[in-house]
Amino acid sequence: MNAITPTPGIDKEAFDRAANAVRRLCGWHIFPIIEETITLDSPGDSLLVLPTKHLVEIINVTIDGTTYPLSDFRSSPDGLLVKRHGRFPRGIAMVTVTMKHGYEKPTEILGVINDMARRANESNLTQLNVGGISVGATNSATPQSSEWRIVDELRLGPLP
């Protein structure tokens, strides 16, 4: 899924591990732009929150097995889908949306990912011993405090 390559000098495997860690933290793939079909539960409101922070295009909306014209909906780049008239029916797996979403080249988060991969490569710590406790060190890094702001901007919030 990584269509973007690491900065020169960064190990590809370390880059992929860091990218996957950031994706897990954020709750969605982030990059590249992909077409994806998702099925959502509906709370019965006129608004659905799609699991993305960068919606590019709504391709299809099916509600309880019936496909509706796209003109029945409005959407925002932040991943909000609004039914223009009425509400989505309440229920489990009621709405299926096909969408394009993600970033083509998210510069800020790629910087975080490259820095995480660099730190993971530089770390030669394999085991930490403190007193009678021995803990194995991971082979990946986490975002540093200054990088969490960027990660938080892309992190999905709780879905209704």
PDB file of C-alpha atoms in Angstrom:
ATOM      1  CA  MET A   1       0.000   0.000   0.000  1.00  0.00           C
ATOM      2  CA  ASN A   2       3.002   2.318   0.314  1.00  0.00           C
ATOM      3  CA  ALA A   3       3.124   3.989  -3.115  1.00  0.00           C
ATOM      4  CA  ILE A   4       5.563   6.496  -1.648  1.00  0.00           C
ATOM      5  CA  THR A   5       9.203   5.618  -1.148  1.00  0.00           C
ATOM      6  CA  PRO A   6      11.291   6.594   1.870  1.00  0.00           C
ATOM      7  CA  THR A   7      13.785   9.427   1.936  1.00  0.00           C
ATOM      8  CA  PRO A   8      17.187   8.312   0.578  1.00  0.00           C
ATOM      9  CA  GLY A   9      19.167   6.615   3.332  1.00  0.00           C
ATOM     10  CA  ILE A  10      16.038   5.294   5.100  1.00  0.00           C
ATOM     11  CA  ASP A  11      15.570   1.520   5.049  1.00  0.00           C
ATOM     12  CA  LYS A  12      12.375   0.535   3.153  1.00  0.00           C
ATOM     13  CA  GLU A  13      11.371  -2.056   5.763  1.00  0.00           C
ATOM     14  CA  ALA A  14      11.785   0.472   8.584  1.00  0.00           C
ATOM     15  CA  PHE A  15       9.766   3.005   6.558  1.00  0.00           C
ATOM     16  CA  ASP A  16       6.966   0.464   6.002  1.00  0.00           C
ATOM     17  CA  ARG A  17       6.906  -0.453   9.714  1.00  0.00           C
ATOM     18  CA  ALA A  18       6.729   3.225  10.693  1.00  0.00           C
ATOM     19  CA  ALA A  19       4.020   3.930   8.085  1.00  0.00           C
ATOM     20  CA  ASN A  20       1.959   0.992   9.358  1.00  0.00           C
ATOM     21  CA  ALA A  21       2.391   2.170  12.960  1.00  0.00           C
ATOM     22  CA  VAL A  22       1.142   5.651  12.028  1.00  0.00           C
ATOM     23  CA  ARG A  23      -1.781   4.157  10.104  1.00  0.00           C
ATOM     24  CA  ARG A  24      -2.761   2.095  13.157  1.00  0.00           C
ATOM     25  CA  LEU A  25      -2.510   5.173  15.382  1.00  0.00           C
ATOM     26  CA  CYS A  26      -4.661   7.213  12.991  1.00  0.00           C
ATOM     27  CA  GLY A  27      -7.229   4.496  12.270  1.00  0.00           C
ATOM     28  CA  TRP A  28      -7.091   4.695   8.469  1.00  0.00           C
ATOM     29  CA  HIS A  29      -4.637   4.223   5.572  1.00  0.00           C
ATOM     30  CA  ILE A  30      -3.773   7.993   5.051  1.00  0.00           C
ATOM     31  CA  PHE A  31      -1.958   7.494   1.717  1.00  0.00           C
ATOM     32  CA  PRO A  32      -2.104   6.879  -1.200  1.00  0.00           C
ATOM     33  CA  ILE A  33      -5.483   7.841  -2.686  1.00  0.00           C
ATOM     34  CA  ILE A  34      -7.483   4.612  -2.970  1.00  0.00           C
ATOM     35  CA  GLU A  35     -10.982   3.566  -3.931  1.00  0.00           C
ATOM     36  CA  GLU A  36     -12.629   1.716  -1.063  1.00  0.00           C
ATOM     37  CA  THR A  37     -16.076   0.337  -0.320  1.00  0.00           C
ATOM     38  CA  ILE A  38     -17.112   0.434   3.322  1.00  0.00           C
ATOM     39  CA  THR A  39     -20.272  -0.610   5.119  1.00  0.00           C
ATOM     40  CA  LEU A  40     -21.362   1.510   8.054  1.00  0.00           C
ATOM     41  CA  ASP A  41     -23.791   1.283  10.910  1.00  0.00           C
ATOM     42  CA  SER A  42     -26.267   4.153  10.971  1.00  0.00           C
ATOM     43  CA  PRO A  43     -27.490   5.923  14.112  1.00  0.00           C
ATOM     44  CA  GLY A  44     -30.551   7.179  12.199  1.00  0.00           C
ATOM     45  CA  ASP A  45     -29.340  10.747  11.624  1.00  0.00           C
ATOM     46  CA  SER A  46     -28.965  12.723   8.407  1.00  0.00           C
ATOM     47  CA  LEU A  47     -25.173  12.738   8.916  1.00  0.00           C
ATOM     48  CA  LEU A  48     -22.674   9.879   8.621  1.00  0.00           C
ATOM     49  CA  VAL A  49     -19.013  10.178   9.536  1.00  0.00           C
ATOM     50  CA  LEU A  50     -16.839   8.297   7.061  1.00  0.00           C
ATOM     51  CA  PRO A  51     -13.554   6.784   8.297  1.00  0.00           C
ATOM     52  CA  THR A  52     -11.289   9.269   6.512  1.00  0.00           C
ATOM     53  CA  LYS A  53      -9.716  12.671   7.026  1.00  0.00           C
ATOM     54  CA  HIS A  54      -9.362  13.367   3.301  1.00  0.00           C
ATOM     55  CA  LEU A  55     -12.365  12.461   1.166  1.00  0.00           C
ATOM     56  CA  VAL A  56     -11.647  12.918  -2.540  1.00  0.00           C
ATOM     57  CA  GLU A  57     -14.855  11.614  -4.123  1.00  0.00           C
ATOM     58  CA  ILE A  58     -18.068   9.752  -3.316  1.00  0.00           C
ATOM     59  CA  ILE A  59     -18.635   7.161  -6.040  1.00  0.00           C
ATOM     60  CA  ASN A  60     -21.687   5.256  -4.808  1.00  0.00           C
ATOM     61  CA  VAL A  61     -24.085   5.193  -1.843  1.00  0.00           C
ATOM     62  CA  THR A  62     -26.327   2.218  -1.129  1.00  0.00           C
ATOM     63  CA  ILE A  63     -28.830   2.306   1.731  1.00  0.00           C
ATOM     64  CA  ASP A  64     -30.358  -0.978   2.858  1.00  0.00           C
ATOM     65  CA  GLY A  65     -29.673  -2.521  -0.568  1.00  0.00           C
ATOM     66  CA  THR A  66     -30.935   0.404  -2.687  1.00  0.00           C
ATOM     67  CA  THR A  67     -28.497   2.607  -4.617  1.00  0.00           C
ATOM     68  CA  TYR A  68     -29.318   6.320  -4.456  1.00  0.00           C
ATOM     69  CA  PRO A  69     -28.292   9.119  -6.825  1.00  0.00           C
ATOM     70  CA  LEU A  70     -25.268  11.073  -5.608  1.00  0.00           C
ATOM     71  CA  SER A  71     -27.345  14.270  -5.862  1.00  0.00           C
ATOM     72  CA  ASP A  72     -29.215  13.049  -2.741  1.00  0.00           C
ATOM     73  CA  PHE A  73     -26.054  13.638  -0.672  1.00  0.00           C
ATOM     74  CA  ARG A  74     -23.520  16.286   0.219  1.00  0.00           C
ATOM     75  CA  SER A  75     -20.041  15.497   1.440  1.00  0.00           C
ATOM     76  CA  SER A  76     -17.096  17.343   2.916  1.00  0.00           C
ATOM     77  CA  PRO A  77     -13.369  16.723   2.452  1.00  0.00           C
ATOM     78  CA  ASP A  78     -13.226  15.864   6.175  1.00  0.00           C
ATOM     79  CA  GLY A  79     -15.332  12.747   5.589  1.00  0.00           C
ATOM     80  CA  LEU A  80     -18.835  13.906   6.448  1.00  0.00           C
ATOM     81  CA  LEU A  81     -21.713  12.550   4.352  1.00  0.00           C
ATOM     82  CA  VAL A  82     -25.085  14.291   4.662  1.00  0.00           C
ATOM     83  CA  LYS A  83     -28.383  13.000   3.299  1.00  0.00           C
ATOM     84  CA  ARG A  84     -30.055  16.075   1.764  1.00  0.00           C
ATOM     85  CA  HIS A  85     -33.617  14.970   2.537  1.00  0.00           C
ATOM     86  CA  GLY A  86     -34.596  12.806   5.466  1.00  0.00           C
ATOM     87  CA  ARG A  87     -32.321  10.561   7.465  1.00  0.00           C
ATOM     88  CA  PHE A  88     -30.294   7.438   7.008  1.00  0.00           C
ATOM     89  CA  PRO A  89     -32.255   4.498   8.491  1.00  0.00           C
ATOM     90  CA  ARG A  90     -31.073   3.330  11.894  1.00  0.00           C
ATOM     91  CA  GLY A  91     -29.393  -0.044  11.942  1.00  0.00           C
ATOM     92  CA  ILE A  92     -26.344  -2.221  11.691  1.00  0.00           C
ATOM     93  CA  ALA A  93     -24.595  -2.302   8.280  1.00  0.00           C
ATOM     94  CA  MET A  94     -27.308  -0.146   6.698  1.00  0.00           C
ATOM     95  CA  VAL A  95     -25.160   2.108   4.491  1.00  0.00           C
ATOM     96  CA  THR A  96     -22.494   1.094   1.976  1.00  0.00           C
ATOM     97  CA  VAL A  97     -20.323   3.851   0.533  1.00  0.00           C
ATOM     98  CA  THR A  98     -17.772   3.566  -2.251  1.00  0.00           C
ATOM     99  CA  MET A  99     -15.329   6.449  -2.064  1.00  0.00           C
ATOM    100  CA  LYS A 100     -11.910   7.656  -3.091  1.00  0.00           C
ATOM    101  CA  HIS A 101      -9.917   8.949  -0.165  1.00  0.00           C
ATOM    102  CA  GLY A 102      -6.438   9.514   1.137  1.00  0.00           C
ATOM    103  CA  TYR A 103      -3.590  11.837   0.289  1.00  0.00           C
ATOM    104  CA  GLU A 104      -1.432  11.686  -2.814  1.00  0.00           C
ATOM    105  CA  LYS A 105       1.675  12.914  -0.982  1.00  0.00           C
ATOM    106  CA  PRO A 106       1.113  13.990   2.647  1.00  0.00           C
ATOM    107  CA  THR A 107       4.371  15.858   3.219  1.00  0.00           C
ATOM    108  CA  GLU A 108       4.093  16.456   6.988  1.00  0.00           C
ATOM    109  CA  ILE A 109       3.181  12.902   7.959  1.00  0.00           C
ATOM    110  CA  LEU A 110       5.811  11.512   5.577  1.00  0.00           C
ATOM    111  CA  GLY A 111       8.374  13.545   7.501  1.00  0.00           C
ATOM    112  CA  VAL A 112       7.167  11.961  10.742  1.00  0.00           C
ATOM    113  CA  ILE A 113       7.281   8.475   9.194  1.00  0.00           C
ATOM    114  CA  ASN A 114      10.796   8.990   7.827  1.00  0.00           C
ATOM    115  CA  ASP A 115      11.989  10.310  11.210  1.00  0.00           C
ATOM    116  CA  MET A 116      10.430   7.333  13.014  1.00  0.00           C
ATOM    117  CA  ALA A 117      12.108   4.938  10.558  1.00  0.00           C
ATOM    118  CA  ARG A 118      15.456   6.705  10.995  1.00  0.00           C
ATOM    119  CA  ARG A 119      15.213   6.461  14.802  1.00  0.00           C
ATOM    120  CA  ALA A 120      14.285   2.775  14.571  1.00  0.00           C
ATOM    121  CA  ASN A 121      17.320   2.112  12.360  1.00  0.00           C
ATOM    122  CA  GLU A 122      19.644   4.059  14.650  1.00  0.00           C
ATOM    123  CA  SER A 123      18.508   2.184  17.726  1.00  0.00           C
ATOM    124  CA  ASN A 124      20.777  -0.750  18.482  1.00  0.00           C
ATOM    125  CA  LEU A 125      19.054  -1.436  21.790  1.00  0.00           C
ATOM    126  CA  THR A 126      17.710  -4.983  21.801  1.00  0.00           C
ATOM    127  CA  GLN A 127      17.134  -5.506  25.503  1.00  0.00           C
ATOM    128  CA  LEU A 128      16.828  -3.244  28.519  1.00  0.00           C
ATOM    129  CA  ASN A 129      17.675  -4.491  32.016  1.00  0.00           C
ATOM    130  CA  VAL A 130      16.576  -2.572  35.098  1.00  0.00           C
ATOM    131  CA  GLY A 131      17.059  -4.274  38.438  1.00  0.00           C
ATOM    132  CA  GLY A 132      15.681  -7.777  38.102  1.00  0.00           C
ATOM    133  CA  ILE A 133      13.472  -6.902  35.139  1.00  0.00           C
ATOM    134  CA  SER A 134      14.500  -7.522  31.539  1.00  0.00           C
ATOM    135  CA  VAL A 135      12.437  -6.097  28.675  1.00  0.00           C
ATOM    136  CA  GLY A 136      12.997  -6.661  24.955  1.00  0.00           C
ATOM    137  CA  ALA A 137      13.088  -3.463  22.906  1.00  0.00           C
ATOM    138  CA  THR A 138      10.899  -3.073  19.823  1.00  0.00           C
ATOM    139  CA  ASN A 139      12.329  -2.601  16.362  1.00  0.00           C
ATOM    140  CA  SER A 140      10.179   0.440  15.598  1.00  0.00           C
ATOM    141  CA  ALA A 141       9.913   3.946  16.941  1.00  0.00           C
ATOM    142  CA  THR A 142       6.909   5.940  18.053  1.00  0.00           C
ATOM    143  CA  PRO A 143       6.220   9.584  17.300  1.00  0.00           C
ATOM    144  CA  GLN A 144       8.058  12.068  19.494  1.00  0.00           C
ATOM    145  CA  SER A 145       6.154  14.776  21.354  1.00  0.00           C
ATOM    146  CA  SER A 146       6.549  17.356  18.578  1.00  0.00           C
ATOM    147  CA  GLU A 147       5.282  14.831  16.003  1.00  0.00           C
ATOM    148  CA  TRP A 148       2.069  13.940  17.828  1.00  0.00           C
ATOM    149  CA  ARG A 149       0.416  17.192  16.637  1.00  0.00           C
ATOM    150  CA  ILE A 150       0.749  16.003  13.038  1.00  0.00           C
ATOM    151  CA  VAL A 151      -0.446  12.482  13.884  1.00  0.00           C
ATOM    152  CA  ASP A 152      -3.415  13.897  15.826  1.00  0.00           C
ATOM    153  CA  GLU A 153      -4.515  15.983  12.823  1.00  0.00           C
ATOM    154  CA  LEU A 154      -4.930  12.763  10.831  1.00  0.00           C
ATOM    155  CA  ARG A 155      -6.324  10.587  13.612  1.00  0.00           C
ATOM    156  CA  LEU A 156      -9.949   9.545  13.315  1.00  0.00           C
ATOM    157  CA  GLY A 157     -12.126  10.518  16.231  1.00  0.00           C
ATOM    158  CA  PRO A 158     -14.711   8.230  17.778  1.00  0.00           C
ATOM    159  CA  LEU A 159     -17.483   7.307  15.382  1.00  0.00           C
ATOM    160  CA  PRO A 160     -21.082   7.805  16.535  1.00  0.00           C
TER     161      PRO A 160
END
